[in-house]
């Protein structure tokens, strides 16, 4: 996995060393050789979505701008066992010089969104990529560990997978994976027939357009109905594409913000709860983001931009709504 490339920190401050960590439930999977993919983690039994697969402290963490020399110096301070664990990890640019930096680039995960520290997690690093992954990783700052949760049903014998790419049309995904990780993706999405890939690509291109439009603050303020309609359409695309990663809680959070900004406490509460549930599925109950959402479920007015306008002012969900009727009300389609 790639380290976070955005960094300008001059000092090579490091965390750790920490001992090689445990899988929370080691009986859930085993490390196996996978034809054409080196090693991978394979489910030893059926696993349901929301199951914690791994919680792992970093072997060490280092600024993504650390030089080869910084890395070599740091590595020497680690116990022999940790050095061996690090050196046994995959290097997607083997033979291209800077072997330590390239192992970090291939395997590090940033310690939270926007962090310039990349953590090395030897067990999580064994999880191979899929453009439609069955698991989601996240940094939990409270615990000081990287977690991996199942986000889809995983069958016995199926490989655990994470996405190394943010998602997008197949050509973009495959180009980036080849460039940064040196492999041609053969996942279930990339392996579909051409006409299926074309349909999927069209949806994913539309998803990008919608996501950009939803992020336009002025539009959210001036034409919230259009922004909420975009959220609805994007959610449908995610359902069709079976997206089950962090894009789902983020999308519900966008819908929450639109309603909260225009004083609709009733809908904001429902969207906050959906965002929290989807977040818990990806990151567990102890996720910092899930805790923030729980507070917004209790009181949407805590949102910093709550009530920018009074346009949609509403306190309570109307009684007697269920199923399709509730969805129509929620998305303001009636
Ligand atoms: Zn793929």
CSV table of C-alpha atoms and ligand atoms in Angstrom, one decimal:
chain,number,residue,atom,x,y,z
A,1,UNK,CA,0.0,0.0,0.0
A,2,UNK,CA,1.3,3.5,-0.8
A,3,UNK,CA,2.3,6.0,1.8
A,4,UNK,CA,0.8,9.4,1.9
A,5,UNK,CA,2.7,11.5,-0.6
A,6,UNK,CA,1.8,14.9,0.7
A,7,UNK,CA,4.4,15.9,3.2
A,8,UNK,CA,6.9,18.5,4.0
A,9,UNK,CA,8.0,17.7,7.5
A,10,UNK,CA,11.7,18.1,7.8
A,11,UNK,CA,12.2,16.0,10.9
A,12,UNK,CA,12.2,12.2,10.9
A,13,UNK,CA,10.3,11.8,14.2
A,14,UNK,CA,9.1,8.3,14.6
A,15,UNK,CA,6.7,6.2,16.7
A,16,UNK,CA,7.5,2.8,18.1
A,17,UNK,CA,9.1,0.4,17.9
A,18,UNK,CA,6.3,-1.8,18.8
A,19,UNK,CA,6.1,-5.6,18.8
A,20,UNK,CA,4.6,-7.4,15.9
A,21,UNK,CA,0.9,-7.2,16.5
A,22,UNK,CA,-1.8,-9.8,16.8
A,23,UNK,CA,-4.9,-10.4,14.7
A,24,UNK,CA,-7.9,-9.8,16.9
A,25,UNK,CA,-9.4,-13.0,15.7
A,26,UNK,CA,-6.7,-15.1,14.1
A,27,UNK,CA,-9.0,-18.0,13.4
A,28,UNK,CA,-10.9,-15.8,10.9
A,29,UNK,CA,-8.2,-16.1,8.3
A,30,UNK,CA,-4.8,-17.6,7.4
A,31,UNK,CA,-1.9,-16.4,5.4
A,32,UNK,CA,-1.6,-18.3,2.1
A,33,UNK,CA,0.2,-18.3,-1.2
A,34,UNK,CA,-2.1,-16.9,-3.9
A,35,UNK,CA,-1.2,-17.7,-7.5
A,36,UNK,CA,0.1,-14.6,-9.2
A,37,UNK,CA,-0.3,-12.4,-6.1
A,38,UNK,CA,2.4,-13.6,-3.7
A,39,UNK,CA,0.8,-14.1,-0.3
A,40,UNK,CA,-2.7,-13.1,0.8
A,41,UNK,CA,-5.1,-13.5,3.7
A,42,UNK,CA,-7.8,-16.1,3.1
A,43,UNK,CA,-11.0,-16.4,5.2
A,44,UNK,CA,-11.1,-19.6,7.2
A,45,UNK,CA,-14.9,-19.4,7.6
A,46,UNK,CA,-17.9,-17.3,6.5
A,47,UNK,CA,-17.6,-13.7,7.8
A,48,UNK,CA,-20.4,-11.2,8.2
A,49,UNK,CA,-20.2,-7.5,7.4
A,50,UNK,CA,-19.1,-5.4,10.4
A,51,UNK,CA,-16.8,-8.1,11.8
A,52,UNK,CA,-13.5,-6.8,13.1
A,53,UNK,CA,-10.8,-8.7,11.2
A,54,UNK,CA,-7.6,-7.0,12.4
A,55,UNK,CA,-6.6,-4.3,14.8
A,56,UNK,CA,-2.8,-3.7,14.5
A,57,UNK,CA,-0.4,-1.3,16.1
A,58,UNK,CA,2.3,0.0,13.6
A,59,UNK,CA,5.6,-1.7,13.5
A,60,UNK,CA,6.8,1.9,13.2
A,61,UNK,CA,5.5,5.1,11.7
A,62,UNK,CA,7.6,7.6,9.7
A,63,UNK,CA,7.0,10.8,7.8
A,64,UNK,CA,6.3,10.1,4.2
A,65,UNK,CA,9.2,12.4,3.2
A,66,UNK,CA,11.7,10.5,5.2
A,67,UNK,CA,14.9,9.8,3.2
A,68,UNK,CA,16.5,6.4,2.5
A,69,UNK,CA,19.1,7.3,5.1
A,70,UNK,CA,16.5,8.3,7.7
A,71,UNK,CA,14.8,5.0,7.2
A,72,UNK,CA,18.1,3.0,7.5
A,73,UNK,CA,19.0,4.9,10.7
A,74,UNK,CA,15.5,4.2,12.2
A,75,UNK,CA,15.5,0.6,11.1
A,76,UNK,CA,18.7,-0.1,13.0
A,77,UNK,CA,17.0,1.0,16.3
A,78,UNK,CA,14.4,-1.7,15.9
A,79,UNK,CA,14.6,-5.2,17.3
A,80,UNK,CA,15.9,-7.8,14.8
A,81,UNK,CA,12.5,-9.4,14.5
A,82,UNK,CA,10.9,-6.1,13.5
A,83,UNK,CA,13.6,-5.4,11.0
A,84,UNK,CA,13.0,-8.8,9.4
A,85,UNK,CA,9.2,-8.3,9.4
A,86,UNK,CA,9.8,-5.0,7.6
A,87,UNK,CA,12.3,-6.3,5.1
A,88,UNK,CA,10.0,-9.3,4.2
A,89,UNK,CA,7.3,-6.9,2.9
A,90,UNK,CA,6.6,-6.5,-0.8
A,91,UNK,CA,8.5,-3.9,-2.8
A,92,UNK,CA,6.6,-2.9,-6.0
A,93,UNK,CA,9.7,-1.2,-7.4
A,94,UNK,CA,12.3,-3.9,-6.6
A,95,UNK,CA,15.6,-3.2,-8.3
A,96,UNK,CA,14.8,0.5,-8.8
A,97,UNK,CA,17.0,1.7,-6.0
A,98,UNK,CA,16.0,3.1,-2.6
A,99,UNK,CA,14.8,-0.3,-1.4
A,100,UNK,CA,13.7,0.8,2.1
A,101,UNK,CA,11.8,3.9,0.8
A,102,UNK,CA,10.1,1.7,-1.8
A,103,UNK,CA,9.0,-0.9,0.8
A,104,UNK,CA,7.4,2.0,2.7
A,105,UNK,CA,5.8,3.4,-0.5
A,106,UNK,CA,4.4,0.0,-1.3
A,107,UNK,CA,3.1,-0.8,2.2
A,108,UNK,CA,2.5,2.3,4.4
A,109,UNK,CA,-0.9,3.5,5.4
A,110,UNK,CA,-1.3,7.1,6.5
A,111,UNK,CA,-2.2,7.4,10.2
A,112,UNK,CA,-5.6,9.0,9.6
A,113,UNK,CA,-6.8,11.2,6.7
A,114,UNK,CA,-4.3,14.0,5.9
A,115,UNK,CA,-1.6,12.6,8.3
A,116,UNK,CA,1.9,12.9,6.9
A,117,UNK,CA,2.9,9.9,9.0
A,118,UNK,CA,2.8,6.5,7.3
A,119,UNK,CA,2.5,3.4,9.4
A,120,UNK,CA,3.8,0.0,8.6
A,121,UNK,CA,1.4,-2.8,9.5
A,122,UNK,CA,3.0,-6.1,8.6
A,123,UNK,CA,-0.2,-8.2,8.8
A,124,UNK,CA,-2.5,-5.6,7.1
A,125,UNK,CA,0.1,-5.2,4.4
A,126,UNK,CA,-0.5,-8.8,3.4
A,127,UNK,CA,-4.1,-8.0,2.3
A,128,UNK,CA,-4.2,-7.7,-1.5
A,129,UNK,CA,-6.1,-5.2,-3.6
A,130,UNK,CA,-9.6,-5.4,-5.1
A,131,UNK,CA,-11.5,-2.5,-6.8
A,132,UNK,CA,-14.5,-4.0,-5.1
A,133,UNK,CA,-13.0,-4.8,-1.7
A,134,UNK,CA,-14.7,-6.9,1.0
A,135,UNK,CA,-12.9,-5.0,3.8
A,136,UNK,CA,-12.1,-1.4,4.9
A,137,UNK,CA,-9.1,-0.2,6.8
A,138,UNK,CA,-9.0,2.9,9.1
A,139,UNK,CA,-6.7,4.5,11.6
A,140,UNK,CA,-8.1,4.6,15.1
A,141,UNK,CA,-6.2,7.4,17.0
A,142,UNK,CA,-7.9,6.5,20.3
A,143,UNK,CA,-6.5,3.0,20.2
A,144,UNK,CA,-3.3,3.8,18.3
A,145,UNK,CA,-4.2,0.9,15.9
A,146,UNK,CA,-5.2,0.4,12.3
A,147,UNK,CA,-8.4,-1.5,12.1
A,148,UNK,CA,-9.8,-3.7,9.3
A,149,UNK,CA,-13.5,-4.5,9.2
A,150,UNK,CA,-15.4,-6.8,6.8
A,151,UNK,CA,-17.8,-4.6,4.8
A,152,UNK,CA,-19.3,-7.4,2.7
A,153,UNK,CA,-20.2,-11.1,3.2
A,154,UNK,CA,-17.0,-13.0,2.9
A,155,UNK,CA,-17.2,-16.7,2.0
A,156,UNK,CA,-14.9,-19.4,3.5
A,157,UNK,CA,-11.9,-19.6,1.2
A,158,UNK,CA,-12.3,-16.1,-0.2
A,159,UNK,CA,-9.4,-13.7,-0.1
A,160,UNK,CA,-9.7,-10.6,2.2
A,161,UNK,CA,-9.3,-7.5,0.1
A,162,UNK,CA,-8.8,-3.7,0.5
A,163,UNK,CA,-8.8,-1.0,-2.1
A,164,UNK,CA,-5.5,0.7,-2.7
A,165,UNK,CA,-7.3,3.3,-4.9
A,166,UNK,CA,-10.0,5.8,-4.2
A,167,UNK,CA,-12.3,4.3,-7.0
A,168,UNK,CA,-13.2,5.6,-10.4
A,169,UNK,CA,-13.6,4.3,-14.0
A,170,UNK,CA,-11.5,1.1,-14.8
A,171,UNK,CA,-8.9,2.9,-17.0
A,172,UNK,CA,-8.1,5.3,-14.2
A,173,UNK,CA,-7.9,2.6,-11.5
A,174,UNK,CA,-5.8,0.2,-13.6
A,175,UNK,CA,-3.4,3.0,-14.7
A,176,UNK,CA,-2.8,4.1,-11.1
A,177,UNK,CA,-2.4,0.6,-9.7
A,178,UNK,CA,0.1,-0.2,-12.4
A,179,UNK,CA,2.0,3.0,-11.9
A,180,UNK,CA,2.1,3.0,-8.0
A,181,UNK,CA,2.0,-0.7,-7.2
A,182,UNK,CA,3.2,-2.4,-10.4
A,183,UNK,CA,0.4,-4.8,-11.1
A,184,UNK,CA,-2.4,-5.4,-13.6
A,185,UNK,CA,-5.6,-5.6,-11.6
A,186,UNK,CA,-7.6,-8.8,-12.2
A,187,UNK,CA,-10.2,-8.2,-9.5
A,188,UNK,CA,-13.9,-9.1,-10.0
A,189,UNK,CA,-14.6,-5.6,-11.4
A,190,UNK,CA,-11.7,-5.5,-13.7
A,191,UNK,CA,-12.4,-9.0,-14.8
A,192,UNK,CA,-15.9,-8.3,-16.0
A,193,UNK,CA,-16.9,-8.6,-19.7
A,194,UNK,CA,-16.3,-5.5,-21.7
A,195,UNK,CA,-20.0,-4.4,-22.0
A,196,UNK,CA,-20.4,-4.8,-18.2
A,197,UNK,CA,-17.2,-2.7,-17.7
A,198,UNK,CA,-18.6,0.0,-20.0
A,199,UNK,CA,-21.8,0.2,-18.0
A,200,UNK,CA,-19.9,0.3,-14.7
A,201,UNK,CA,-17.5,3.0,-16.1
A,202,UNK,CA,-20.4,5.2,-17.2
A,203,UNK,CA,-21.9,5.0,-13.7
A,204,UNK,CA,-18.5,5.7,-12.0
A,205,UNK,CA,-17.9,8.7,-14.3
A,206,UNK,CA,-21.3,10.0,-13.4
A,207,UNK,CA,-20.5,9.4,-9.7
A,208,UNK,CA,-17.5,11.6,-10.0
A,209,UNK,CA,-19.6,14.4,-11.5
A,210,UNK,CA,-22.2,14.1,-8.8
A,211,UNK,CA,-19.7,14.0,-6.0
A,212,UNK,CA,-18.1,17.2,-7.3
A,213,UNK,CA,-21.5,18.9,-7.5
A,214,UNK,CA,-22.4,17.9,-4.0
A,215,UNK,CA,-19.2,19.4,-2.7
A,216,UNK,CA,-20.1,22.8,-4.1
A,217,UNK,CA,-21.0,24.8,-0.9
A,218,UNK,CA,-22.6,27.6,-2.8
A,219,UNK,CA,-24.9,25.2,-4.6
A,220,UNK,CA,-25.8,23.5,-1.4
A,221,UNK,CA,-26.8,26.8,0.0
A,222,UNK,CA,-28.6,28.2,-3.0
A,223,UNK,CA,-30.3,25.1,-4.5
A,224,UNK,CA,-30.4,22.5,-1.7
A,225,UNK,CA,-33.1,20.4,-3.5
A,226,UNK,CA,-30.8,19.9,-6.4
A,227,UNK,CA,-27.9,18.9,-4.1
A,228,UNK,CA,-30.1,16.4,-2.2
A,229,UNK,CA,-31.3,14.9,-5.5
A,230,UNK,CA,-27.7,14.4,-6.5
A,231,UNK,CA,-27.0,12.6,-3.2
A,232,UNK,CA,-30.0,10.3,-3.9
A,233,UNK,CA,-28.7,9.6,-7.4
A,234,UNK,CA,-25.2,8.9,-6.2
A,235,UNK,CA,-26.4,6.6,-3.5
A,236,UNK,CA,-28.3,4.6,-6.2
A,237,UNK,CA,-25.0,4.3,-8.2
A,238,UNK,CA,-23.2,3.1,-5.1
A,239,UNK,CA,-25.9,0.5,-4.6
A,240,UNK,CA,-25.7,-0.7,-8.2
A,241,UNK,CA,-21.9,-0.8,-8.0
A,242,UNK,CA,-22.1,-2.4,-4.6
A,243,UNK,CA,-19.8,0.2,-3.1
A,244,UNK,CA,-19.6,-0.6,0.6
A,245,UNK,CA,-16.6,1.5,1.7
A,246,UNK,CA,-16.2,4.9,3.4
A,247,UNK,CA,-17.9,6.6,0.4
A,248,UNK,CA,-21.2,5.5,1.9
A,249,UNK,CA,-21.0,7.2,5.3
A,250,UNK,CA,-19.5,10.3,3.6
A,251,UNK,CA,-22.5,10.5,1.2
A,252,UNK,CA,-25.0,10.3,4.1
A,253,UNK,CA,-23.0,12.9,5.9
A,254,UNK,CA,-23.3,15.2,2.8
A,255,UNK,CA,-27.1,14.7,2.9
A,256,UNK,CA,-27.0,15.4,6.6
A,257,UNK,CA,-25.2,18.7,6.0
A,258,UNK,CA,-27.6,19.9,3.4
A,259,UNK,CA,-30.6,19.3,5.7
A,260,UNK,CA,-28.9,20.7,8.8
A,261,UNK,CA,-27.8,23.9,6.9
A,262,UNK,CA,-31.4,24.6,6.1
A,263,UNK,CA,-32.8,23.8,9.6
A,264,UNK,CA,-34.4,20.5,8.8
A,265,UNK,CA,-33.6,18.7,12.1
A,266,UNK,CA,-35.8,15.8,11.3
A,267,UNK,CA,-34.1,14.7,8.1
A,268,UNK,CA,-30.7,15.6,9.4
A,269,UNK,CA,-31.2,13.2,12.3
A,270,UNK,CA,-32.1,10.3,10.0
A,271,UNK,CA,-29.1,11.0,7.7
A,272,UNK,CA,-26.8,11.4,10.7
A,273,UNK,CA,-27.9,8.0,12.0
A,274,UNK,CA,-27.4,6.3,8.6
A,275,UNK,CA,-24.0,7.9,8.3
A,276,UNK,CA,-23.1,6.6,11.8
A,277,UNK,CA,-24.3,3.1,11.0
A,278,UNK,CA,-22.3,3.0,7.8
A,279,UNK,CA,-19.3,4.3,9.5
A,280,UNK,CA,-19.6,1.7,12.3
A,281,UNK,CA,-19.7,-1.0,9.6
A,282,UNK,CA,-16.4,0.2,8.2
A,283,UNK,CA,-14.6,1.3,11.4
A,284,UNK,CA,-16.4,-0.1,14.4
A,285,UNK,CA,-18.2,1.5,17.4
A,286,UNK,CA,-15.0,3.0,18.7
A,287,UNK,CA,-14.3,4.9,15.6
A,288,UNK,CA,-13.7,8.6,16.3
A,289,UNK,CA,-15.8,9.6,13.3
A,290,UNK,CA,-18.6,7.3,14.5
A,291,UNK,CA,-18.5,9.1,17.9
A,292,UNK,CA,-18.8,12.5,16.2
A,293,UNK,CA,-21.8,11.3,14.2
A,294,UNK,CA,-23.4,9.8,17.4
A,295,UNK,CA,-23.3,13.3,18.9
A,296,UNK,CA,-24.9,14.8,15.7
A,297,UNK,CA,-27.7,12.2,15.8
A,298,UNK,CA,-28.5,13.3,19.3
A,299,UNK,CA,-28.5,16.9,18.4
A,300,UNK,CA,-28.1,18.0,14.7
A,301,UNK,CA,-28.0,21.6,15.8
A,302,UNK,CA,-24.4,20.9,17.0
A,303,UNK,CA,-23.3,21.0,13.4
A,304,UNK,CA,-21.4,24.2,12.9
A,305,UNK,CA,-23.5,25.4,9.9
A,306,UNK,CA,-26.8,24.3,11.3
A,307,UNK,CA,-29.6,26.8,10.5
A,308,UNK,CA,-27.7,28.9,8.0
A,309,UNK,CA,-31.1,29.4,6.5
A,310,UNK,CA,-34.6,28.6,7.9
A,311,UNK,CA,-35.7,27.3,4.4
A,312,UNK,CA,-36.5,23.7,5.4
A,313,UNK,CA,-37.3,24.3,9.1
A,314,UNK,CA,-38.6,21.0,10.6
A,315,UNK,CA,-38.3,19.5,14.0
A,316,UNK,CA,-39.9,16.0,13.8
A,317,UNK,CA,-40.2,13.1,11.4
A,318,UNK,CA,-44.0,12.9,10.4
A,319,UNK,CA,-45.7,9.9,12.1
A,320,UNK,CA,-46.8,6.8,10.2
A,321,UNK,CA,-44.1,6.8,7.5
A,322,UNK,CA,-42.6,3.5,6.5
A,323,UNK,CA,-40.6,1.9,3.8
A,324,UNK,CA,-41.0,3.6,0.4
A,325,UNK,CA,-43.0,6.4,1.9
A,326,UNK,CA,-40.3,7.2,4.4
A,327,UNK,CA,-37.7,7.2,1.7
A,328,UNK,CA,-39.8,9.5,-0.5
A,329,UNK,CA,-40.2,11.9,2.4
A,330,UNK,CA,-36.5,11.7,3.4
A,331,UNK,CA,-35.3,12.6,0.0
A,332,UNK,CA,-38.0,15.3,-0.5
A,333,UNK,CA,-39.5,13.4,-3.4
A,334,UNK,CA,-43.1,14.0,-2.5
B,1,LIG,ZN1,-9.6,-4.1,-10.2
